[in-house]
Tab-separated table of C-alpha atoms and ligand atoms in Angstrom:
chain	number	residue	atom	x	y	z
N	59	UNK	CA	-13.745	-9.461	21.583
N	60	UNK	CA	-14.673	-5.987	20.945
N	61	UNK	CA	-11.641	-3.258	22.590
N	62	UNK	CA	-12.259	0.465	22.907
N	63	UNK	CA	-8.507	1.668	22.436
N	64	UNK	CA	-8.270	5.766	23.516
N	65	UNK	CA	-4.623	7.019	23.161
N	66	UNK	CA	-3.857	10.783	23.774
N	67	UNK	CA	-0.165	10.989	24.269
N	68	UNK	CA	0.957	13.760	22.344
N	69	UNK	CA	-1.091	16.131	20.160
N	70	UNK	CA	-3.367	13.588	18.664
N	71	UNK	CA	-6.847	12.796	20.733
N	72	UNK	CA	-7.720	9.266	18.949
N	73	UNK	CA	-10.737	6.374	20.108
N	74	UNK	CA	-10.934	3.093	18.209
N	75	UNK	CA	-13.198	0.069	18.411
N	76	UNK	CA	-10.598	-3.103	17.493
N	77	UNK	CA	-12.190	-6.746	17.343
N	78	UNK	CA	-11.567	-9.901	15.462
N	79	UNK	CA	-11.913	-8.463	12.381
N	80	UNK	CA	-9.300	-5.519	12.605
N	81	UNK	CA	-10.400	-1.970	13.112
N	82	UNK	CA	-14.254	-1.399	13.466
N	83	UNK	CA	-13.655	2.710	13.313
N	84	UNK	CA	-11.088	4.867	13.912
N	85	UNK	CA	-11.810	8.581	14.680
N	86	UNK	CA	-9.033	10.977	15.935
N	87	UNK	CA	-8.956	14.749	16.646
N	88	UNK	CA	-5.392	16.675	16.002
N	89	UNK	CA	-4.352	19.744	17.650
N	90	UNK	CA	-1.696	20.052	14.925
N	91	UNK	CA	-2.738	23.628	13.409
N	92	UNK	CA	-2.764	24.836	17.137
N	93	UNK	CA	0.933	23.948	17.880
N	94	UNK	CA	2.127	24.812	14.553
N	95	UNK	CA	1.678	28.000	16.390
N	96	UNK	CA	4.617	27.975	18.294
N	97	UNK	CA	6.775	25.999	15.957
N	98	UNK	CA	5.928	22.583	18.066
N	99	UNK	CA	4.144	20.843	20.537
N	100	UNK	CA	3.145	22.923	23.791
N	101	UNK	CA	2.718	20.366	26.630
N	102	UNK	CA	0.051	22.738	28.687
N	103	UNK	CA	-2.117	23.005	25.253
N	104	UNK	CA	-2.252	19.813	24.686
N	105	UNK	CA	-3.715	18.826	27.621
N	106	UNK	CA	-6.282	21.060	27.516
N	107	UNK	CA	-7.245	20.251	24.006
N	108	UNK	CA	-7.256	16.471	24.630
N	109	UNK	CA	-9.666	17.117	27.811
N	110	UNK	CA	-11.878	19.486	25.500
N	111	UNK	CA	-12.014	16.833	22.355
N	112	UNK	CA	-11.981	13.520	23.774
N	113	UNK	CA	-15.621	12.993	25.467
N	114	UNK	CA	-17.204	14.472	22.154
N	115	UNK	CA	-15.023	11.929	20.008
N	116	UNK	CA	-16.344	9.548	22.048
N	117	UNK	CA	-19.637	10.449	20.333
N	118	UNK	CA	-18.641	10.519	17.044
N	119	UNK	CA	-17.199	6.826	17.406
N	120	UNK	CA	-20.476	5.591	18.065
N	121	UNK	CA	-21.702	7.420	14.862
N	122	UNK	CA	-18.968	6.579	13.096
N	123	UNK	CA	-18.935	2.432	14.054
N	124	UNK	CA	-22.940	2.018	14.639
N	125	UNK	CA	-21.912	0.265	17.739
N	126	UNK	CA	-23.201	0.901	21.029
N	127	UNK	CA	-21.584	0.337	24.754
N	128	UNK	CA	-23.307	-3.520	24.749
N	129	UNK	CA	-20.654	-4.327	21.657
N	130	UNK	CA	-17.345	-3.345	23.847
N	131	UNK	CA	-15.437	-5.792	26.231
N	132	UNK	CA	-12.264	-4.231	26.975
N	133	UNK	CA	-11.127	-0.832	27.376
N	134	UNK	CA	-7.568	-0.029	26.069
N	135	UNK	CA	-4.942	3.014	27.149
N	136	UNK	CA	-1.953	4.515	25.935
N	137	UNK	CA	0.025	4.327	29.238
N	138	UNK	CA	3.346	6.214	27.786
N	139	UNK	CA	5.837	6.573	26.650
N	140	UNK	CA	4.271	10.055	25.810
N	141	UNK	CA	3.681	13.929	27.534
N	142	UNK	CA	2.606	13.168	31.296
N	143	UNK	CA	-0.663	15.880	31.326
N	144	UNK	CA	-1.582	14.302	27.846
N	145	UNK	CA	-1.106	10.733	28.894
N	146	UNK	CA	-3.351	11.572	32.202
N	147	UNK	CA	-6.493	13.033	29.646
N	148	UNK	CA	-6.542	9.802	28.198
N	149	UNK	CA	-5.546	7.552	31.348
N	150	UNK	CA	-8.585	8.855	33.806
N	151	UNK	CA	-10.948	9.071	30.803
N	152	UNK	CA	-10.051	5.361	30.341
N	153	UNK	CA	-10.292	4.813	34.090
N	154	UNK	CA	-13.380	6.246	34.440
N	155	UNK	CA	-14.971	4.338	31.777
N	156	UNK	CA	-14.014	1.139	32.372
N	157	UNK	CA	-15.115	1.560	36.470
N	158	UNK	CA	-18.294	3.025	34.912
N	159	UNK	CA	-19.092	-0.075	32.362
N	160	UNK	CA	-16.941	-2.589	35.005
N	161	UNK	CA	-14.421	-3.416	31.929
N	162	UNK	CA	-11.340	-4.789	32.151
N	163	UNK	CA	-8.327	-2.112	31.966
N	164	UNK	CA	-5.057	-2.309	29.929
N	165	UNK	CA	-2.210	-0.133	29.579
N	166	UNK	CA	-0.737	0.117	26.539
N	167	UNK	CA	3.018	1.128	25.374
N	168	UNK	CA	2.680	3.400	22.773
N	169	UNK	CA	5.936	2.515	20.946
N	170	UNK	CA	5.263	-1.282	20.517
N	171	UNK	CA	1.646	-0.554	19.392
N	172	UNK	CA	2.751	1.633	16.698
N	173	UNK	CA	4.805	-1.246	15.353
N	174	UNK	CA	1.436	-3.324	15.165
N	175	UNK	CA	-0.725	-0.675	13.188
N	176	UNK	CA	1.950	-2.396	10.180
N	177	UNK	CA	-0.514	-5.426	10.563
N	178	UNK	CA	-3.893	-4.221	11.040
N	179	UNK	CA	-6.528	-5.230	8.986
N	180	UNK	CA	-8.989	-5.577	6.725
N	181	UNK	CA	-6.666	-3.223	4.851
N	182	UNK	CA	-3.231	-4.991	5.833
N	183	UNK	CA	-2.959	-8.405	6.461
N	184	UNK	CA	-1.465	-9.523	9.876
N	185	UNK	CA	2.540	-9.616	10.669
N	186	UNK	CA	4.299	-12.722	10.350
N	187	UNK	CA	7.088	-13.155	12.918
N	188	UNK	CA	10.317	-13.414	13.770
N	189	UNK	CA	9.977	-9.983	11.891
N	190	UNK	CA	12.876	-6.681	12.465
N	191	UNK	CA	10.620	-3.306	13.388
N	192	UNK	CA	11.801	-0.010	13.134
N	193	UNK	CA	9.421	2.649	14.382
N	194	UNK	CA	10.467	6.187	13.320
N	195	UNK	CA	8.603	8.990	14.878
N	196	UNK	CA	9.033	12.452	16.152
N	197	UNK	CA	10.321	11.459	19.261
N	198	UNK	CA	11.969	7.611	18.776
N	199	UNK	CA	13.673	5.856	16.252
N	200	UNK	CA	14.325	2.174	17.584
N	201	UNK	CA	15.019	-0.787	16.409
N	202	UNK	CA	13.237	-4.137	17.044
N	203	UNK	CA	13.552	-8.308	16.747
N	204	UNK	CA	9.500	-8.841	17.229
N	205	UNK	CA	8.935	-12.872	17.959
N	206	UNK	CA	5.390	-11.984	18.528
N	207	UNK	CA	3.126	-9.185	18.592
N	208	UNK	CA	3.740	-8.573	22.979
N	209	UNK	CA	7.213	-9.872	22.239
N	210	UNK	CA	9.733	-7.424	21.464
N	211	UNK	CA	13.406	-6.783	21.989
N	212	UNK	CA	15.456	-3.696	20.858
N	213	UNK	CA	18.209	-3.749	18.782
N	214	UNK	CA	19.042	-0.443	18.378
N	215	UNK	CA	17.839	3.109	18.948
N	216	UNK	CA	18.849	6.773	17.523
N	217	UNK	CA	21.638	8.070	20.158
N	218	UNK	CA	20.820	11.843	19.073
N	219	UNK	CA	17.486	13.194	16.990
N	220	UNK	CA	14.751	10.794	16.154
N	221	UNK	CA	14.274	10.719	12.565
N	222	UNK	CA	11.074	12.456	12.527
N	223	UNK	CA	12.895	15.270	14.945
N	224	UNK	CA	15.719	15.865	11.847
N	225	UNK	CA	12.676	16.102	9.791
N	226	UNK	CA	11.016	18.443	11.376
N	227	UNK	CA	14.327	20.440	12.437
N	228	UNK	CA	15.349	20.667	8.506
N	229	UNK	CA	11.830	21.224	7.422
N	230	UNK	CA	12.098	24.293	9.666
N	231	UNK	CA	15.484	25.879	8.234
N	232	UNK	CA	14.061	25.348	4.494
N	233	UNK	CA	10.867	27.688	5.695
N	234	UNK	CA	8.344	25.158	6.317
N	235	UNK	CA	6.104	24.982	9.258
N	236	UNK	CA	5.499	22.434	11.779
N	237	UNK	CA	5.783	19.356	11.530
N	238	UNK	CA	7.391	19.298	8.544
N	239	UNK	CA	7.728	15.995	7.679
N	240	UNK	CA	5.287	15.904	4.840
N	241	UNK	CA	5.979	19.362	3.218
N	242	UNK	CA	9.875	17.915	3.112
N	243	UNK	CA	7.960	15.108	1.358
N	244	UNK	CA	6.061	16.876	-1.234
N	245	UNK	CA	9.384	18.877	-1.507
N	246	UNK	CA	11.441	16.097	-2.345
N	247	UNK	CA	8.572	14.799	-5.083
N	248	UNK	CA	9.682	17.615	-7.074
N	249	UNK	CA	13.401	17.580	-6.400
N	250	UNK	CA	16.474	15.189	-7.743
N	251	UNK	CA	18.925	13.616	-5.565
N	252	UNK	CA	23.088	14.103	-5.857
N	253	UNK	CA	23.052	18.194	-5.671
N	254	UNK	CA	24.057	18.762	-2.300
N	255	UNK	CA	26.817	15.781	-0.258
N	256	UNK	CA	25.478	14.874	2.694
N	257	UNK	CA	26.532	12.779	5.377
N	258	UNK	CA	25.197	9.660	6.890
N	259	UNK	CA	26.457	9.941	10.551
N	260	UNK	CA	28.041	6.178	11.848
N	261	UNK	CA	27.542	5.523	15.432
N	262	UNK	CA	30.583	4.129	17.414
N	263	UNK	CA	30.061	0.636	18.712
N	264	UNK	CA	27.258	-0.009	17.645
N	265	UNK	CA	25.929	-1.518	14.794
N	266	UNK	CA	22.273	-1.152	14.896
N	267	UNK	CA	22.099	2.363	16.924
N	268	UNK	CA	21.202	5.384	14.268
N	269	UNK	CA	22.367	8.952	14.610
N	270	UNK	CA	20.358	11.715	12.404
N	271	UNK	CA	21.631	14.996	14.202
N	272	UNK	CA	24.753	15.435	11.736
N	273	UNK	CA	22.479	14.865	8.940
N	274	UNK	CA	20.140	17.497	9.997
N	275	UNK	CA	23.105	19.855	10.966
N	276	UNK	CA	24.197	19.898	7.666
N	277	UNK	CA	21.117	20.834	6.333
N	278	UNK	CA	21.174	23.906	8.597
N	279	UNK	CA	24.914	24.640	7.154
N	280	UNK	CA	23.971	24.430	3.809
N	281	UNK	CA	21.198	27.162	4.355
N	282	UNK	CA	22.768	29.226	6.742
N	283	UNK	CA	26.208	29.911	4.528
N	284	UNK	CA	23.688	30.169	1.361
N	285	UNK	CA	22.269	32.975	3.328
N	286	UNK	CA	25.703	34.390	4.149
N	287	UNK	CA	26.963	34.448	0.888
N	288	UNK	CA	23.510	35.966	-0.581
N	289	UNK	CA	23.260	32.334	-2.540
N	290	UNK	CA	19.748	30.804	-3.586
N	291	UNK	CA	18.992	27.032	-2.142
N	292	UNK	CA	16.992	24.387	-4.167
N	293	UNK	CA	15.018	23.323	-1.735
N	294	UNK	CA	13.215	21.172	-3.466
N	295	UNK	CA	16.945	19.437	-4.523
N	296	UNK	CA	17.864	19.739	-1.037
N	297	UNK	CA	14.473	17.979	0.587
N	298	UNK	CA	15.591	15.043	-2.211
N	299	UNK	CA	18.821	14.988	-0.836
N	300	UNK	CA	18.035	15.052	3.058
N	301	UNK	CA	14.640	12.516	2.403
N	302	UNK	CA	16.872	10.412	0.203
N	303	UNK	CA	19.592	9.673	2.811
N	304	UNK	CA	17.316	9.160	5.973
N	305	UNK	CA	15.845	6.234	3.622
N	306	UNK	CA	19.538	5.229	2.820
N	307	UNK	CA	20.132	5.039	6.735
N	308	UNK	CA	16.720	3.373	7.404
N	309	UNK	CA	17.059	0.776	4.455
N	310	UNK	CA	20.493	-0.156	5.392
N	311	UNK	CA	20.424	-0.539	8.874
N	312	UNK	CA	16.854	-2.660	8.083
N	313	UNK	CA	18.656	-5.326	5.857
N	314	UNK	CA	21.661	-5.638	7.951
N	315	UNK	CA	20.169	-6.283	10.799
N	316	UNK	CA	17.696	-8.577	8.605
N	317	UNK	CA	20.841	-10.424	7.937
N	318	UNK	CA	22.893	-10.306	10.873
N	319	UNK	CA	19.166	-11.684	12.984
N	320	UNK	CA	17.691	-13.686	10.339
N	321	UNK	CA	14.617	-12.156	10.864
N	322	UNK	CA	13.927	-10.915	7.382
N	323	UNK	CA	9.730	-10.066	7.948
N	324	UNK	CA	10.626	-5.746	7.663
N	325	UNK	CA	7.778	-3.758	10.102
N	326	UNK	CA	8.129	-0.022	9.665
N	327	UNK	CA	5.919	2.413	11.678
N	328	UNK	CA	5.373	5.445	13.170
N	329	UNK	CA	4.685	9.239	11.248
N	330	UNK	CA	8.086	9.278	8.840
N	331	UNK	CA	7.018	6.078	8.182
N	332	UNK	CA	4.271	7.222	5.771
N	333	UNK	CA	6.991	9.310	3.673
N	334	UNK	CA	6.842	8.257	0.176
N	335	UNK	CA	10.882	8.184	-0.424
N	336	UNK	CA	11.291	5.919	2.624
N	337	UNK	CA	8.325	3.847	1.183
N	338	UNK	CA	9.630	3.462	-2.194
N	339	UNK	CA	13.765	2.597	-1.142
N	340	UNK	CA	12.064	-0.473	1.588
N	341	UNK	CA	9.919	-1.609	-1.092
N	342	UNK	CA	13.088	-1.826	-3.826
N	343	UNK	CA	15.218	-3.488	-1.286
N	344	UNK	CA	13.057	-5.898	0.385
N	345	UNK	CA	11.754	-6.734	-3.057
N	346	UNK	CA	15.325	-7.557	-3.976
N	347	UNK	CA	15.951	-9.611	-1.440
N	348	UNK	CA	12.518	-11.561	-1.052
N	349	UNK	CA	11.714	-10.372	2.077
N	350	UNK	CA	8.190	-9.485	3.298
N	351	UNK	CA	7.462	-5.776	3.954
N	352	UNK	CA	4.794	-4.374	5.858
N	353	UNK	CA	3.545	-0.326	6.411
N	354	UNK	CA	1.357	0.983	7.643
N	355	UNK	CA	-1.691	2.049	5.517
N	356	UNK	CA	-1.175	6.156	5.367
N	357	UNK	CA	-3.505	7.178	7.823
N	358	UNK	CA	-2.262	4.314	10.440
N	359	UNK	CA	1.648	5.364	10.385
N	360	UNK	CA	0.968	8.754	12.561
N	361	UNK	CA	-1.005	8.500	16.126
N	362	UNK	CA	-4.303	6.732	16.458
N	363	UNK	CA	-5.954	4.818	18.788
N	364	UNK	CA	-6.671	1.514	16.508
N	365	UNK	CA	-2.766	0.631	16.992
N	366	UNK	CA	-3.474	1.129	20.573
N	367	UNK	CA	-6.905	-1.131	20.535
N	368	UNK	CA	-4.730	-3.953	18.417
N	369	UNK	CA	-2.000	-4.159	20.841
N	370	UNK	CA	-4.013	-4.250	24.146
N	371	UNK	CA	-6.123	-7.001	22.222
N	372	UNK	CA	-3.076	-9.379	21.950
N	373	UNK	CA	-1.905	-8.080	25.609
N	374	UNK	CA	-5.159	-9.162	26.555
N	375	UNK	CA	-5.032	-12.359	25.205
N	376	UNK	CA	-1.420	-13.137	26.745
N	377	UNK	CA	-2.900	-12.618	29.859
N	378	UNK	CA	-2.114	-8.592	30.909
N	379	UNK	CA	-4.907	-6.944	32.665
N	380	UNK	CA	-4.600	-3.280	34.460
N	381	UNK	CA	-6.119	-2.066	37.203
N	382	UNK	CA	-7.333	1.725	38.918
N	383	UNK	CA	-3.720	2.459	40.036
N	384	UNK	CA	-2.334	2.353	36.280
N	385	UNK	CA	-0.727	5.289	35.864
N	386	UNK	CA	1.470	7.705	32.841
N	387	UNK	CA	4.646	7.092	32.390
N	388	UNK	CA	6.542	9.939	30.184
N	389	UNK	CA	9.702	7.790	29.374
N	390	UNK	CA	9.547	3.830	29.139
N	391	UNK	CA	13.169	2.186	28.755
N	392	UNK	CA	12.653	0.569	25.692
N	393	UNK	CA	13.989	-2.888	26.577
N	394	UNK	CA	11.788	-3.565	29.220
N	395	UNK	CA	7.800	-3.897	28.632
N	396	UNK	CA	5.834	-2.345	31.209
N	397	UNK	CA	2.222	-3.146	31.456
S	698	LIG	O1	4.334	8.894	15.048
S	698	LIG	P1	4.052	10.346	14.992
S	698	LIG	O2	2.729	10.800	14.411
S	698	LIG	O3	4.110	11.003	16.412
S	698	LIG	C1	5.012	10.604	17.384
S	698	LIG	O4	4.668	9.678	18.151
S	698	LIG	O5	6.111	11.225	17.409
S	698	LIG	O6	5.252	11.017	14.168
S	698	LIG	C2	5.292	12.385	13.876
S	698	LIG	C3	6.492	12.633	12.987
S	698	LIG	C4	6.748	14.123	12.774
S	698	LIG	O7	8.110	14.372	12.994
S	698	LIG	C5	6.376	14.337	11.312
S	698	LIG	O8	7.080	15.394	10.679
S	698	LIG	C6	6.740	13.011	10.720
S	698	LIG	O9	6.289	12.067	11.681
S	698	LIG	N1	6.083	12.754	9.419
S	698	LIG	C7	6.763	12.605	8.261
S	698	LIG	C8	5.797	12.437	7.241
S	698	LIG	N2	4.569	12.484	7.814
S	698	LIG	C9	4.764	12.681	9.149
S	698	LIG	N3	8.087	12.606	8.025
S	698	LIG	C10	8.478	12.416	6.744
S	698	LIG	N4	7.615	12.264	5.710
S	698	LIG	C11	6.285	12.256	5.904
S	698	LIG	N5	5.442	12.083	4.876
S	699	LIG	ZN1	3.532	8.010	18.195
């Protein structure tokens, strides 16, 4: 089975062929330089850029695979949660091509997709389950008991910024542009850690929730009185500091709930989840503790459409199927699959 996965929900325009094997090719177009612009993503843009890109990518996934139409059997599509004119680029683009070829349709959930790119191979090997995900992006941070790749139950979810949103928001204050994430990164490479205290929010009544706006707000008061007071920041110190206790947060929150659930497989996934301190502080504990850990190879943890391709091919194989009157959805509740 051969899937042709297209996902276009933010700024990212991204086609994939997904079969047996793992990922065939992966080619994706980002409209990052364009937003970075306006300090972030500008909905109206975004849809005009995937509508521009996406039919030539289609081209350049043919080149890039050697495959031709007669290889694909499915046709996959980001269905949300995601920006509604961006989802509807990729959505009637999908549409079109599967009425065009007669292909089976399926709607995909962005969120729980990104959890499988963890898994894909040939470079990864497959998740084992009952496995705890945590997907941290630029819009979500949630927590996950996966019993299967289509079966998926939140434990917890950020009640204020995602983590990649604190990223970005701190990146911003310390002068970087957007999205910041990875210049906080390479930042923090050259920093040390214990310069500047600060805080790792608790959320009330919950124990698996996370809450990252504090965090980030006290990045923002550590610049703003330097400014006042005409001192100099060490940003690079700082980035250690701020990098350092998201992947506190993250790591603890991970092997608590990895005791409290006895699901001790660790999935980590979406864009923060290809920052090297994060990385490094999973990999120490779950080595610790003997539990298996499995990210994302680099260029999988952001957007693409392979993650999208691997989770309509188990969807597929549990039975889902779409029709012409799938349609975007912007915001999914995340305890509740929607096909
Ligand atoms: O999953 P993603 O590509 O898009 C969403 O679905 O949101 O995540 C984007 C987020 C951005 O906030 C970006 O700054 C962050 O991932 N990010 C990183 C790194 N690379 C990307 N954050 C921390 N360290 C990185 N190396
Ligand atoms: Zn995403």
């Amino acid at each position: 089975m051969l899937v042709l996965g297209v996902e276009s929900s933010c700024d990212e325009t991204a086609l994939a062929l997904v079969g047996d094997d793992g990922v065939a090719a992966s080619v994706m177009a980002t409209q990052a330089d364009l937003h970075a612009l306006f300090g972030g993503v500008v909905p109206e843009l975004a849809s005009r850029e995937h509508a521009r890109l996406i039919g030539p990518l289609l081209d350049e996934l043919w080149r890039a695979s050697g495959l031709t139409w007669n290889d694909v059997d499915r046709i996959a599509v980001t269905r949300g949660p995601g920006l509604l004119g961006s989802l509807l680029v990729g959505l009637a683009f999908a549409k079109a091509l599967a009425l065009g070829r007669g292909l089976p349709l399926i709607g995909v959930n962005h969120l729980h997709a990104h959890l499988l790119a963890a898994g894909l191979p040939p470079d990864e090997e497959r998740l084992a389950f009952p496995a705890l995900g945590v997907l941290v992006s630029g819009g979500h941070t949630h927590l996950y008991r996966m019993d299967g790749p289509t079966a998926l139950t939140a434990l917890g979810r950020t009640v204020d910024d995602a983590a990649g949103e604190a990223f970005d928001k701190a990146a911003r204050v310390l002068g970087f542009p957007y999205p910041g994430g990875i210049h906080i990164d390479r930042a923090a490479q050259q920093g040390r850690r214990g310069q500047y205290k600060l805080p790792k929010p608790k959320v009330n009544g919950s124990d698996f929730d996370f809450s990252f706006s504090g965090l980030k707000t006290a990045v923002i008061n550590i610049s703003h009185h330097a400014q006042q007071v005409g001192e100099q920041i060490d940003v690079n110190n700082l980035a250690a500091d701020f990098q350092g206790t998201v992947a506190d947060i993250l790591t603890d929150h991970l092997m608590r709930a990895a005791e409290h659930t006895g699901a001790n497989k660790i999935v980590v996934a979406g864009g923060v989840s290809a920052n090297s301190g994060l990385r490094a502080a999973l990999s120490k504990a779950c080595e610790e503790r003997g539990y298996p850990l499995y990210l994302p190879q680099l260029s999988l943890c952001g957007d693409n459409a392979a993650m999208i391709g691997s989770q309509a091919y188990y969807e597929y194989r549990a039975g889902v199927r779409g029709d012409l009157s799938l349609n975007g959805v912007a915001s999914m509740p995340v305890d509740k699959i929607f096909y």
